[in-house]
Every structure is written in structure tokens, then in C-alpha cells.
Coordinates of N, CA and C in Angstrom, one line a residue:
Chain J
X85 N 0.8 -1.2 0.0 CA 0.0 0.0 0.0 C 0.8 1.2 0.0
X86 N 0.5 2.3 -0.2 CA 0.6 3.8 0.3 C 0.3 4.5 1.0
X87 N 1.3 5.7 1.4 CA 0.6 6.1 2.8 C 1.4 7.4 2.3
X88 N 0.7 8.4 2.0 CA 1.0 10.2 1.5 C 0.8 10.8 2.7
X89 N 1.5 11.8 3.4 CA 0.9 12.7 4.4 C 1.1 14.4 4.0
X90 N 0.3 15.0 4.6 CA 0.3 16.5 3.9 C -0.3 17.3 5.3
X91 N 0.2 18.3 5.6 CA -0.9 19.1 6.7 C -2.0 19.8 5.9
X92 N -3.1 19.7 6.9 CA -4.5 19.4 6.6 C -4.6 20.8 6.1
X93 N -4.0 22.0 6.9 CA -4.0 23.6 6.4 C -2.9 24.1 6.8
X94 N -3.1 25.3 6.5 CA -1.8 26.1 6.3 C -2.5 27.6 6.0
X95 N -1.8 28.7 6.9 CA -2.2 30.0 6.2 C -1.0 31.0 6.1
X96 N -1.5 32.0 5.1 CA 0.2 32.9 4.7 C -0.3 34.3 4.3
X97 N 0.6 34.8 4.2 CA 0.3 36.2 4.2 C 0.5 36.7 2.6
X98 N -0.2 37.5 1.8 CA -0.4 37.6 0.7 C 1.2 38.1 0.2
X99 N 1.7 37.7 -0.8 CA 2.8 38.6 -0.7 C 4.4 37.2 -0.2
X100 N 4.2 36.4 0.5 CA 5.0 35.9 1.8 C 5.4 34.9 0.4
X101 N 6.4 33.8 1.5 CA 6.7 32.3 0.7 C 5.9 31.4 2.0
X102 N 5.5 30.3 1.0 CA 5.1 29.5 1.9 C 5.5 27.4 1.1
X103 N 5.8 26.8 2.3 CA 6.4 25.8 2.3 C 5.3 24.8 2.6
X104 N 4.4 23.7 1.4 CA 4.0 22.5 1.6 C 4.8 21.4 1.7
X105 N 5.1 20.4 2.8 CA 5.4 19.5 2.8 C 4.2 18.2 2.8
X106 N 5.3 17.2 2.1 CA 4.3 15.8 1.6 C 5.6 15.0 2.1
X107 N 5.1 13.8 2.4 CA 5.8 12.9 2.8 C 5.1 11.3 2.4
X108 N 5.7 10.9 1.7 CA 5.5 9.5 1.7 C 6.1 8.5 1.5
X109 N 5.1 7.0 1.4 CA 5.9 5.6 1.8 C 4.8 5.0 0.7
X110 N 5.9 4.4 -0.7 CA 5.2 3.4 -1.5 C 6.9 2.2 -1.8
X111 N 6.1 1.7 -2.3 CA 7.3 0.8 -3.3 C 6.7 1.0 -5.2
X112 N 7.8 0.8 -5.7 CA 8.1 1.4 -6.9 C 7.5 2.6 -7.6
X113 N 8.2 3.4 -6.3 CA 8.0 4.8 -6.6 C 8.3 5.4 -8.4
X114 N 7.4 6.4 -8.7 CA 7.7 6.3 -10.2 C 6.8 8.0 -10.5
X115 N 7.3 8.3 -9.4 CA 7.4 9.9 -9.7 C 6.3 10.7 -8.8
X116 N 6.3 12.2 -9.1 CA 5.4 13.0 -7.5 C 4.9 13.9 -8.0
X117 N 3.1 14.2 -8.0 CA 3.1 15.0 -8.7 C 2.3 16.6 -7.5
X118 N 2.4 17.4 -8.1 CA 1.7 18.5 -7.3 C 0.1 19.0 -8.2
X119 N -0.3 19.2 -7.4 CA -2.0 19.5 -8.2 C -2.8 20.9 -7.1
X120 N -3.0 21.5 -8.1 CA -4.2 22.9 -6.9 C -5.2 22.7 -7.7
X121 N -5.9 22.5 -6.8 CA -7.4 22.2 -6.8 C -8.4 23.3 -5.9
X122 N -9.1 23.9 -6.7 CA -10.1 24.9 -6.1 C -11.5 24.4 -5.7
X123 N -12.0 24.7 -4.7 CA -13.3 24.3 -4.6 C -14.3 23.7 -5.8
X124 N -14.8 22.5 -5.4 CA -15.8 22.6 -6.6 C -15.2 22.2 -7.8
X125 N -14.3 22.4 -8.3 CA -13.1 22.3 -9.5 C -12.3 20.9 -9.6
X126 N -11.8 20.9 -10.7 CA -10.5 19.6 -10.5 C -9.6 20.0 -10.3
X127 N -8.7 19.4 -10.1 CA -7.2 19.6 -9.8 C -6.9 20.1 -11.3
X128 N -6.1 20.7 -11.2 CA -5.0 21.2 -12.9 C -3.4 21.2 -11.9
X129 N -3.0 20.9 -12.9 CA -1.4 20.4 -12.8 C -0.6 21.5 -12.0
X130 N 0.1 20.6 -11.6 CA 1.1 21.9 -11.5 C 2.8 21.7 -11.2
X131 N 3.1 20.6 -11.3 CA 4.6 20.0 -11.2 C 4.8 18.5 -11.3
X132 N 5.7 18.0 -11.2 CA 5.8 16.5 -11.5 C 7.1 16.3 -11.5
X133 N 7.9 15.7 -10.8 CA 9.2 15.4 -10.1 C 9.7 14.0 -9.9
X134 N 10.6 13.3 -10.9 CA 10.5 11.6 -11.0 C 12.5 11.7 -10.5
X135 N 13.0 13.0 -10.4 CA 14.6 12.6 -9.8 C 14.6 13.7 -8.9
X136 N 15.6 13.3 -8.5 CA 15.6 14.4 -7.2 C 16.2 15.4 -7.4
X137 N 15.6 16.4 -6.8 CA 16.3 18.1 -6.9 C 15.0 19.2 -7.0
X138 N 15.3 20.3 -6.8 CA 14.5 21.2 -7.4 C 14.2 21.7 -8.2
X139 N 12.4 21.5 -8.7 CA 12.2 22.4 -10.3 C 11.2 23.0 -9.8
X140 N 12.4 24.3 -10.6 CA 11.4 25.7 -10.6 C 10.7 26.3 -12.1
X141 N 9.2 26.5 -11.3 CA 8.3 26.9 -12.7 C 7.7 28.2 -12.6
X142 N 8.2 29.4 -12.5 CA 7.5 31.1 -12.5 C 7.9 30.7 -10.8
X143 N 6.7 31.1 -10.2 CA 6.3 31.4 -8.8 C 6.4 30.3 -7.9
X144 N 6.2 29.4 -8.9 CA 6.0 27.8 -7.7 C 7.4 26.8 -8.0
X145 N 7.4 26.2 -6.8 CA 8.9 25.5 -7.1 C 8.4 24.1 -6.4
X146 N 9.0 22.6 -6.8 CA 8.8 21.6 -6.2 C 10.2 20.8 -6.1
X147 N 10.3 20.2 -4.8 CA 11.9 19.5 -4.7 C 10.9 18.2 -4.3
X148 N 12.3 17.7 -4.5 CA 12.1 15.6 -4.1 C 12.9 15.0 -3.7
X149 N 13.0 14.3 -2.5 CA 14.1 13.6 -2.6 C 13.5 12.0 -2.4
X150 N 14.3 11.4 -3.0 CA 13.6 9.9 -3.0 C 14.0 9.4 -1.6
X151 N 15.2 9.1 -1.0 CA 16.0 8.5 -0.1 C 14.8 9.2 0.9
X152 N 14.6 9.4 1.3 CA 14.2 10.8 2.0 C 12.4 10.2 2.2
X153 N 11.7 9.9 1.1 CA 10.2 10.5 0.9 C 9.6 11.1 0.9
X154 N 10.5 12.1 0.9 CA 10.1 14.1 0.6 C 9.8 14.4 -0.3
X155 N 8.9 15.8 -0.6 CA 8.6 16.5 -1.3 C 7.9 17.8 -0.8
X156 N 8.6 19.0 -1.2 CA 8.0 20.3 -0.6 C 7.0 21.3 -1.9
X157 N 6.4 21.5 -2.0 CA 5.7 22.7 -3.1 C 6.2 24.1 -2.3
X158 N 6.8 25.2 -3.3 CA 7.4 25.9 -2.7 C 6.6 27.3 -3.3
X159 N 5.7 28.1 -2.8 CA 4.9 29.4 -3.4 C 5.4 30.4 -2.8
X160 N 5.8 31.2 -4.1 CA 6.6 32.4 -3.4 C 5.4 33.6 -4.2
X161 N 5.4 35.2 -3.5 CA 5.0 36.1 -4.0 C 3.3 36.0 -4.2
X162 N 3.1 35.2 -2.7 CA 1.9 34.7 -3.0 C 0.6 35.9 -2.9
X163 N -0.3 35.2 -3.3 CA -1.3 35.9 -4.0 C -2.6 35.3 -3.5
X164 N -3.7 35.9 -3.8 CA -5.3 36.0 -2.7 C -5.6 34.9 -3.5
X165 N -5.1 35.0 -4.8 CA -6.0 34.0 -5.9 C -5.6 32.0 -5.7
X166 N -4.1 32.6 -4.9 CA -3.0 31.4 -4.5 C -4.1 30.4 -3.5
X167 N -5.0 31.1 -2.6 CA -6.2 30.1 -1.7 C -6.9 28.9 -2.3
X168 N -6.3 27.7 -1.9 CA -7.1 26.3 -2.7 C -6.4 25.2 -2.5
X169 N -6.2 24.5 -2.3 CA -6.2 23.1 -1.5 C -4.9 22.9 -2.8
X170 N -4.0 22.1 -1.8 CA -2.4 21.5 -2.4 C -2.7 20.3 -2.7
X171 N -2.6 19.4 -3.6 CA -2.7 17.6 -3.3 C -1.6 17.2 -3.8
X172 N -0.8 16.6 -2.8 CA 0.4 15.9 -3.3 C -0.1 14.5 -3.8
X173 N 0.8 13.9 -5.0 CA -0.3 12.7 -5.5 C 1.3 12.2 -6.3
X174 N 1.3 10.7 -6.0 CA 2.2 9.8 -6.3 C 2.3 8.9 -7.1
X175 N 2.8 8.7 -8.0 CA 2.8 7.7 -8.9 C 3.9 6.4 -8.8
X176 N 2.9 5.1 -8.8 CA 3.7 3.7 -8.7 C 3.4 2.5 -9.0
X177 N 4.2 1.7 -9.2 CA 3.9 0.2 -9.5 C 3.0 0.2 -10.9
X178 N 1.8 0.2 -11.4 CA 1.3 -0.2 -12.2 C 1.5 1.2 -13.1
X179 N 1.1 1.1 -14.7 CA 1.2 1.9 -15.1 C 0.5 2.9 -15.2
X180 N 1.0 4.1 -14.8 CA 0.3 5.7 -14.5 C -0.6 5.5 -13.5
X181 N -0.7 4.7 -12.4 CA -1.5 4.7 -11.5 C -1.5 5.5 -10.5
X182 N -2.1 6.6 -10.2 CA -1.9 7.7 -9.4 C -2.6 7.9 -7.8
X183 N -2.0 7.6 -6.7 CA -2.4 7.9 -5.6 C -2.1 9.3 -4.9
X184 N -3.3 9.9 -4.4 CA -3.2 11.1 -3.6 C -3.4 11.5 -2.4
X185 N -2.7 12.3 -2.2 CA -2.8 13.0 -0.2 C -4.2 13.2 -0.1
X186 N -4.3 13.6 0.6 CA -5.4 14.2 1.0 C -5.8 16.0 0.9
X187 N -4.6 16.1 0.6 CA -4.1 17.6 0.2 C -4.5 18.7 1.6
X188 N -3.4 20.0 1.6 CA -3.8 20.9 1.6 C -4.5 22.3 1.8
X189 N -5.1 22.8 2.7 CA -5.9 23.5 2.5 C -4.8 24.8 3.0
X190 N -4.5 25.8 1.7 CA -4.2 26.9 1.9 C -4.9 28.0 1.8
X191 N -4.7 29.2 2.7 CA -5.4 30.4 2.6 C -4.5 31.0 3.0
X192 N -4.7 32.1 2.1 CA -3.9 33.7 1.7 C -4.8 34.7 2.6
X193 N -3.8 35.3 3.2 CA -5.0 36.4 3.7 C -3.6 37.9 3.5
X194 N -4.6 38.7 3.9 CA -4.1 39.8 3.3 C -3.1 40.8 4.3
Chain A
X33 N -2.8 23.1 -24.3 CA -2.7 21.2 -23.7 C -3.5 20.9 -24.1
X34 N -3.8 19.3 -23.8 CA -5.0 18.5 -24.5 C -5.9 18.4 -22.9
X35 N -7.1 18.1 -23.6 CA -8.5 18.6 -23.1 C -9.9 17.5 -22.6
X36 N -10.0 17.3 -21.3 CA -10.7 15.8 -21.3 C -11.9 16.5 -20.7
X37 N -13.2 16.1 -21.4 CA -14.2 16.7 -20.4 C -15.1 15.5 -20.1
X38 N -16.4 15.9 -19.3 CA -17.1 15.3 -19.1 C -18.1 15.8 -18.5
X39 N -19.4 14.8 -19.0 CA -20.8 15.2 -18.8 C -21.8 14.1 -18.2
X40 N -22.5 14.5 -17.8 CA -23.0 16.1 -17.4 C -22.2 16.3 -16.3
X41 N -22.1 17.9 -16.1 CA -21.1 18.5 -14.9 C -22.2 18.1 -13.9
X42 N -23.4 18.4 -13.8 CA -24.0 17.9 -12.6 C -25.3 16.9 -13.0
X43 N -25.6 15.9 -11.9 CA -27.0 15.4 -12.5 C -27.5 15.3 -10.4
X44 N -28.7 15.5 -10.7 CA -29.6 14.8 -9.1 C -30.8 14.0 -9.6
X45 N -30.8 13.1 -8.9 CA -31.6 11.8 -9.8 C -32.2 11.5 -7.8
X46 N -33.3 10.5 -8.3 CA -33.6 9.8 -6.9 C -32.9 8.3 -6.9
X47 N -33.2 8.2 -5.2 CA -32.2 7.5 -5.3 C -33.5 5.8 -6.2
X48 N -32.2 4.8 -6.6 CA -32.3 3.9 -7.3 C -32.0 3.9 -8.7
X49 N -32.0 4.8 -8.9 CA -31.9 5.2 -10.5 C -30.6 5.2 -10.4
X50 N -30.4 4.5 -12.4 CA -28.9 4.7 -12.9 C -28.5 6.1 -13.4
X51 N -27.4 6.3 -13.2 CA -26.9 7.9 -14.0 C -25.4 7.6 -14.9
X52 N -25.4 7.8 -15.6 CA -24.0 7.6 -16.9 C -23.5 8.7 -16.8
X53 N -22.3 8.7 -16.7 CA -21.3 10.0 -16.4 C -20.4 9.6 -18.0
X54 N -20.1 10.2 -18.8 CA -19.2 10.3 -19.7 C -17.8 11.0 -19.1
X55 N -17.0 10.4 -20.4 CA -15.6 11.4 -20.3 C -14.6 10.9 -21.3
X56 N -14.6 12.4 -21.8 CA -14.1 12.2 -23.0 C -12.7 12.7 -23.1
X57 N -11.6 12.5 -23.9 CA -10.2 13.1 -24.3 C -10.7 13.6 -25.6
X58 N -10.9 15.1 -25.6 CA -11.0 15.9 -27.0 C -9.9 15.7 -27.6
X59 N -8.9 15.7 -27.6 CA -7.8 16.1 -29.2 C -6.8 15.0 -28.7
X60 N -6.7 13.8 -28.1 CA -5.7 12.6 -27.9 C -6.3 11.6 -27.8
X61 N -5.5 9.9 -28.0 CA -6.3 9.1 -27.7 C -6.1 8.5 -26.5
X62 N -6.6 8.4 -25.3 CA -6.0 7.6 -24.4 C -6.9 6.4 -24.3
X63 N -6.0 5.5 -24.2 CA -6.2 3.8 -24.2 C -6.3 3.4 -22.3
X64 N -6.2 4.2 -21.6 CA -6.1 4.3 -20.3 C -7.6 5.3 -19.9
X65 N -8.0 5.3 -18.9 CA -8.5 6.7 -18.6 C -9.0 5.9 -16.8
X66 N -9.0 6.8 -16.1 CA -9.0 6.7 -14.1 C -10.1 7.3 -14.3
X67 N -11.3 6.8 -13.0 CA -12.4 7.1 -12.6 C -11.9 7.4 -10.9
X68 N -12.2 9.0 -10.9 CA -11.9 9.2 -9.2 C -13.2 9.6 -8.5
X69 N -13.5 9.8 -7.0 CA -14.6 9.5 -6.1 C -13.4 10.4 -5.2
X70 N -14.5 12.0 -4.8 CA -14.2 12.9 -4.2 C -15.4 13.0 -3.4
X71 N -15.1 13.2 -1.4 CA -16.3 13.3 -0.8 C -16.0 14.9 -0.4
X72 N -16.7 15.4 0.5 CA -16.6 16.8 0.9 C -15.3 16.7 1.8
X73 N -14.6 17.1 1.6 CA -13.3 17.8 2.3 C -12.3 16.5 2.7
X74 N -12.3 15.8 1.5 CA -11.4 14.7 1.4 C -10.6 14.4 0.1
X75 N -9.4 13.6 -0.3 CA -8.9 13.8 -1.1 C -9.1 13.1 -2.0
X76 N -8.8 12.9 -3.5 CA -9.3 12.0 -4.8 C -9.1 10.2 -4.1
X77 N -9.9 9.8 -4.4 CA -9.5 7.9 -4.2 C -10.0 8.3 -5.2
X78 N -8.9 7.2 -6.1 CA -9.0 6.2 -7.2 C -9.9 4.9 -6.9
X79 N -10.7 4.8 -8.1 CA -11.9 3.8 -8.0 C -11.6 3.1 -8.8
X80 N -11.2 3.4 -10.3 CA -11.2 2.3 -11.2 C -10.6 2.9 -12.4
X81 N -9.6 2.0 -13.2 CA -8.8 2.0 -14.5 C -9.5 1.4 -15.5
X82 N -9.6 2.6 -16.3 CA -10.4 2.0 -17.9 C -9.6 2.0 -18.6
X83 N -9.9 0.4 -19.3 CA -9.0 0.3 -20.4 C -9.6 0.2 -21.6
X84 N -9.0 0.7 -22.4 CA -10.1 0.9 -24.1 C -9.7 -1.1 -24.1
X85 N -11.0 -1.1 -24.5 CA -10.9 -2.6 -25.1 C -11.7 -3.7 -24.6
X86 N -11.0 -3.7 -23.1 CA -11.2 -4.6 -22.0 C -11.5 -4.3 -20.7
X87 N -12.1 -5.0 -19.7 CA -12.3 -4.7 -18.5 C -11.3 -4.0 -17.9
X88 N -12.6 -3.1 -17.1 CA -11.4 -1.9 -15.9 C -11.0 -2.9 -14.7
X89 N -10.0 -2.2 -14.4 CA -9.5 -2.7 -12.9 C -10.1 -1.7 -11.7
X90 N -10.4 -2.9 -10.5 CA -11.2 -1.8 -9.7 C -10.2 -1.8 -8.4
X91 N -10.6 -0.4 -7.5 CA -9.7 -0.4 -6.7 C -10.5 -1.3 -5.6
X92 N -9.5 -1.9 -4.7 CA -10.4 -2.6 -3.5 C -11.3 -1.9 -2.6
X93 N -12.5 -2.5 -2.7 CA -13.4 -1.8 -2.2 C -14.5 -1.0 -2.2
X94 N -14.4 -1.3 -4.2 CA -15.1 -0.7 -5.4 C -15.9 -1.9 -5.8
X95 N -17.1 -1.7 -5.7 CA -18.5 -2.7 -6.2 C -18.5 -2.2 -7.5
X96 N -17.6 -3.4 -8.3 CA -17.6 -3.1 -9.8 C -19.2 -4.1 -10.2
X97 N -20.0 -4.4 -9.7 CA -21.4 -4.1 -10.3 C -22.1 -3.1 -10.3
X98 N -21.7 -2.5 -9.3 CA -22.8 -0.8 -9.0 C -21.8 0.0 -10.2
X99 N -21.1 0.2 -9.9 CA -20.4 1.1 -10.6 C -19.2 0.5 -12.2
X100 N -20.4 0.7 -12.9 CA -19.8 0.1 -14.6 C -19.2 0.6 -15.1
X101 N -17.9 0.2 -16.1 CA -17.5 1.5 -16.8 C -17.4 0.1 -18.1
X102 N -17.2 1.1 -19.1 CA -17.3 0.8 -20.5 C -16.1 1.9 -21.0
X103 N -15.3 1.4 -21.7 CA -14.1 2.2 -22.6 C -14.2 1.7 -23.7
X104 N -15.1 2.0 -24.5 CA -15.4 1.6 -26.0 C -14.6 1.9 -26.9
X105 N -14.4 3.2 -27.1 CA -13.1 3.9 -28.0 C -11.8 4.6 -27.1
X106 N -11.0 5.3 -28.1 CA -10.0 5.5 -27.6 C -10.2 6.8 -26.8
X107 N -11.4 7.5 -27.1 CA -11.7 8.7 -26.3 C -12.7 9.0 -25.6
X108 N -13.3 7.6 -25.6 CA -14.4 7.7 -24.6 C -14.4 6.5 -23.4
X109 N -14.8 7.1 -22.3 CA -15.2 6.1 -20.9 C -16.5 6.6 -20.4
X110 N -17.2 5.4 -20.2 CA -18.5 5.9 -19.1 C -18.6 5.4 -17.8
X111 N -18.5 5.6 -17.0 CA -18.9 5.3 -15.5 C -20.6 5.5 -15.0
X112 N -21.2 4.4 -15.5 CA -22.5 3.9 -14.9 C -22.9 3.4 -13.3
X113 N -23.4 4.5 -12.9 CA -23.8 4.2 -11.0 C -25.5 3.7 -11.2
X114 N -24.8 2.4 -10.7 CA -26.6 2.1 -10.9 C -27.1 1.7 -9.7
X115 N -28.3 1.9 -9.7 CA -29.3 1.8 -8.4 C -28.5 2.5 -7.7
X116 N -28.5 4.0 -7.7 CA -27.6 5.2 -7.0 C -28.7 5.2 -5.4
X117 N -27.8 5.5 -5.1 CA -28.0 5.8 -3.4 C -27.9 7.2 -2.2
X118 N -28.3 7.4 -1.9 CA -27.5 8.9 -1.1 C -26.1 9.2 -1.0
X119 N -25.6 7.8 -0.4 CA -24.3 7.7 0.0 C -23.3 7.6 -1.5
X120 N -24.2 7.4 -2.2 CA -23.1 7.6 -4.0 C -23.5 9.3 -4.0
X121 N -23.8 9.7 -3.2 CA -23.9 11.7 -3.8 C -22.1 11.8 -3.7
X122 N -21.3 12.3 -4.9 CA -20.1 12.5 -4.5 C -19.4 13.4 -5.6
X123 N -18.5 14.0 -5.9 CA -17.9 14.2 -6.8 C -17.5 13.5 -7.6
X124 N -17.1 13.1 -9.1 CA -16.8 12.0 -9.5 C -15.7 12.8 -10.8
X125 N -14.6 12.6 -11.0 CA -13.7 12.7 -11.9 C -12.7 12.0 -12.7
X126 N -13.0 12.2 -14.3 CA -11.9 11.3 -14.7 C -10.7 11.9 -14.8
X127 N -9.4 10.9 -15.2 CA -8.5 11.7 -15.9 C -7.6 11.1 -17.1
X128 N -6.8 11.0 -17.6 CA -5.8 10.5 -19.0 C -5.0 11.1 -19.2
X129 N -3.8 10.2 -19.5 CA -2.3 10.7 -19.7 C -2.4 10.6 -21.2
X130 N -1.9 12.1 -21.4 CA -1.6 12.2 -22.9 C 0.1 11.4 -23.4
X131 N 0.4 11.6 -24.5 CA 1.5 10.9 -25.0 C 2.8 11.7 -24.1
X132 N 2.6 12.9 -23.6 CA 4.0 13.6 -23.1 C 3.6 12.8 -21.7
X133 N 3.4 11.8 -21.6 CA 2.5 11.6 -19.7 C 2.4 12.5 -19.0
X134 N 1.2 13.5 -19.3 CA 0.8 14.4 -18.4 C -0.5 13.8 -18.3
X135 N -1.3 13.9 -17.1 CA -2.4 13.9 -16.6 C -3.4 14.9 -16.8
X136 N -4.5 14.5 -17.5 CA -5.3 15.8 -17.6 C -6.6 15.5 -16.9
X137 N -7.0 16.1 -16.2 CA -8.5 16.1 -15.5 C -9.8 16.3 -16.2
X138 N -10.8 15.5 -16.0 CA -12.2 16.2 -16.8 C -12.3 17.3 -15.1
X139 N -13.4 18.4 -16.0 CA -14.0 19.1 -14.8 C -14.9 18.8 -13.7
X140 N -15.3 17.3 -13.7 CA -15.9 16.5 -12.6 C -17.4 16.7 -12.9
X141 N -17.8 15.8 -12.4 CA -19.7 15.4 -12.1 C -20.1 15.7 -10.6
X142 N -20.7 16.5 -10.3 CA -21.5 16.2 -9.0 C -22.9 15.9 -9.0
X143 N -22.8 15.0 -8.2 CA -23.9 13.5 -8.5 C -24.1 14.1 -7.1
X144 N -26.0 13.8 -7.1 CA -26.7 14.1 -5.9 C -27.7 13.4 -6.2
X145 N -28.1 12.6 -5.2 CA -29.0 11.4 -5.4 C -29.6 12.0 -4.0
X146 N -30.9 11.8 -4.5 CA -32.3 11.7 -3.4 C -32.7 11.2 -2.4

């Protein structure tokens, strides 16, 4: 089985950086992905990390380390619009089969 | 990017009745496509892998009679809830990896049974 962990919320100040961590435990790990999901909405993408290191995309950054089971989503320059649930979501073993945290819940305040 | 939708965005039916959720990949073919099961303030479980051709795989714990899926072609899956119940009121979303394996989401169904 799998076992993803994420804190349930998180708040920051508009403007700030703010640090999600995800932690998990699978066997044939096969990559990590990050997803914001808005109420009501689906998830839309937003990173995907299969070696370790940090990739940076505009405002948002995601590191990984495998040895580890880490993974942080990194939001800098954050923004009102930035409020909406994180889901860290893991891919393994079968092909493209995707399991997720529970994600998440960020709020921006001003 | 490529583009997966699905319909209807919402349906409320009473309960017992069947409801068919479509979901489609507009402009790719995916031979794959994931049926997810979102409750209120909880995160996606995976329910079941459609495979064009052949039977989905379901996840443990998934009553693959209640809940049918059909992958007829390469850009369609349907997830049939039949003899729906209160407790099936839920969010339901697909998704499919395009050829660059990115994951793309439909905009989800919310299903509200009577």
C-alpha cells in the first residue's frame, strides 16, 4: 500500500513564501506530482518530479528527494487568488496509476 | 494542452436510478483513462482504471457491479452508477495521460441522489 501525508491547512500572508510539505511511503516509486485544486473544480497540474532536486516553474517551485520521501511545493510572491487546497499525488507500481494526499488547504490572507 | 471533459457537470436523480457519467479526451487518444470518487473535504481515491478494449481494474473496495464503466473507444469512458443511493452523492472525476504523460483532469460530475 501507500501512505502520503500533507498538513490538513496552512495560512500565509499575501505577498510571503510558503512551504508544503508531503511525505510518503510506497514501493516502486515512479514519480510525484503536485496539483491545486479549487473548490468545486479539478485539480490542474502543476509540477511532476521523477529525480531528485528542485524544479522551478514562474512562482512555484517543487523539490524531491527519494532516499528521503520528501517532497515540498514551494509558493513564493503569494497571491489571494493562491487560496485552494495543495494535493500531493504519487505515482507507482502499475502503469500511470496515481495515488493522492489528501491535500492541503491553503489560505492567503491579506 | 489537451483537453478531457465530461458530462454532465452535474445530475440529481432519486435514489435507485442509474446515472452515466461520460468522459471524454478531445484532441488525444487515451487507451487508459482513471475514474476518481471525491467526498466533501477529502482527497481524490482512485476507484477504477479504464482500459479501451477490456475490463477496468477496480480499486479494493469498489463494487464493480454498481459502478460500470465501458471504454469503447480511444476517447471515450463511461462510469454507470446504478441503483444510485445517497451515499453515491459524491464528486466523480476522470482523468488521462496524454503521449507527453501528463495527466489531464475532466471538470468532474456532481452527482446528488435523493
Amino acid at each position: 500500500g501507500q501512505n502520503i501525508d500533507q498538513p490538513t491547512e496552512m495560512t500565509a500572508t499575501e505577498g510571503a513564501i510558503v512551504q508544503i510539505n508531503c511525505t510518503y511511503q510506497t514501493s516502486g516509486f515512479n514519480g510525484l506530482f503536485w496539483y491545486q485544486q479549487h473548490a468545486g473544480e479539478a485539480p490542474t497540474f502543476l509540477s511532476y518530479n521523477v529525480l531528485d532536486g528542485l524544479e522551478e516553474k514562474g512562482r512555484f517551485s517543487s523539490f524531491l528527494s527519494r532516499s528521503k520521501g520528501y517532497s515540498y511545493l514551494l509558493l513564493k510572491e503569494l497571491q489571494m487568488k493562491d487560496s485552494a487546497s495543495y494535493l500531493c499525488a504519487v505515482r507507482s507500481g502499475g502503469y500511470q496509476k496515481v495515488t493522492f494526499g489528501i491535500g492541503t488547504k491553503l489560505q492567503v490572507i491579506p | 494542452g489537451a483537453v478531457v471533459s465530461q458530462h454532465p457537470s452535474w445530475v440529481i436523480c432519486k435514489s435507485g436510478t442509474s446515472v452515466k457519467i461520460e468522459c471524454r479526451s478531445l484532441d488525444f487518444q487515451a487507451t487508459t483513462m482513471f475514474w476518481y470518487r471525491q467526498f466533501p473535504k477529502q482527497s481524490l481515491m482512485l476507484m477504477a482504471t479504464s482500459n479501451e478494449g477490456s475490463k477496468a481494474t477496480y480499486e479494493q473496495g469498489v463494487e464493480k457491479d454498481k459502478f460500470l464503466i465501458n471504454h469503447a473507444s480511444l476517447t471515450l469512458s463511461t462510469l454507470t452508477v446504478t441503483s444510485a443511493h445517497p451515499e453515491d452523492s459524491s464528486f466523480y472525476i476522470c482523468s488521462a495521460f496524454d503521449r507527453t504523460d501528463t495527466q489531464y483532469f475532466g471538470p468532474g460530475t456532481r452527482l446528488t441522489v435523493l
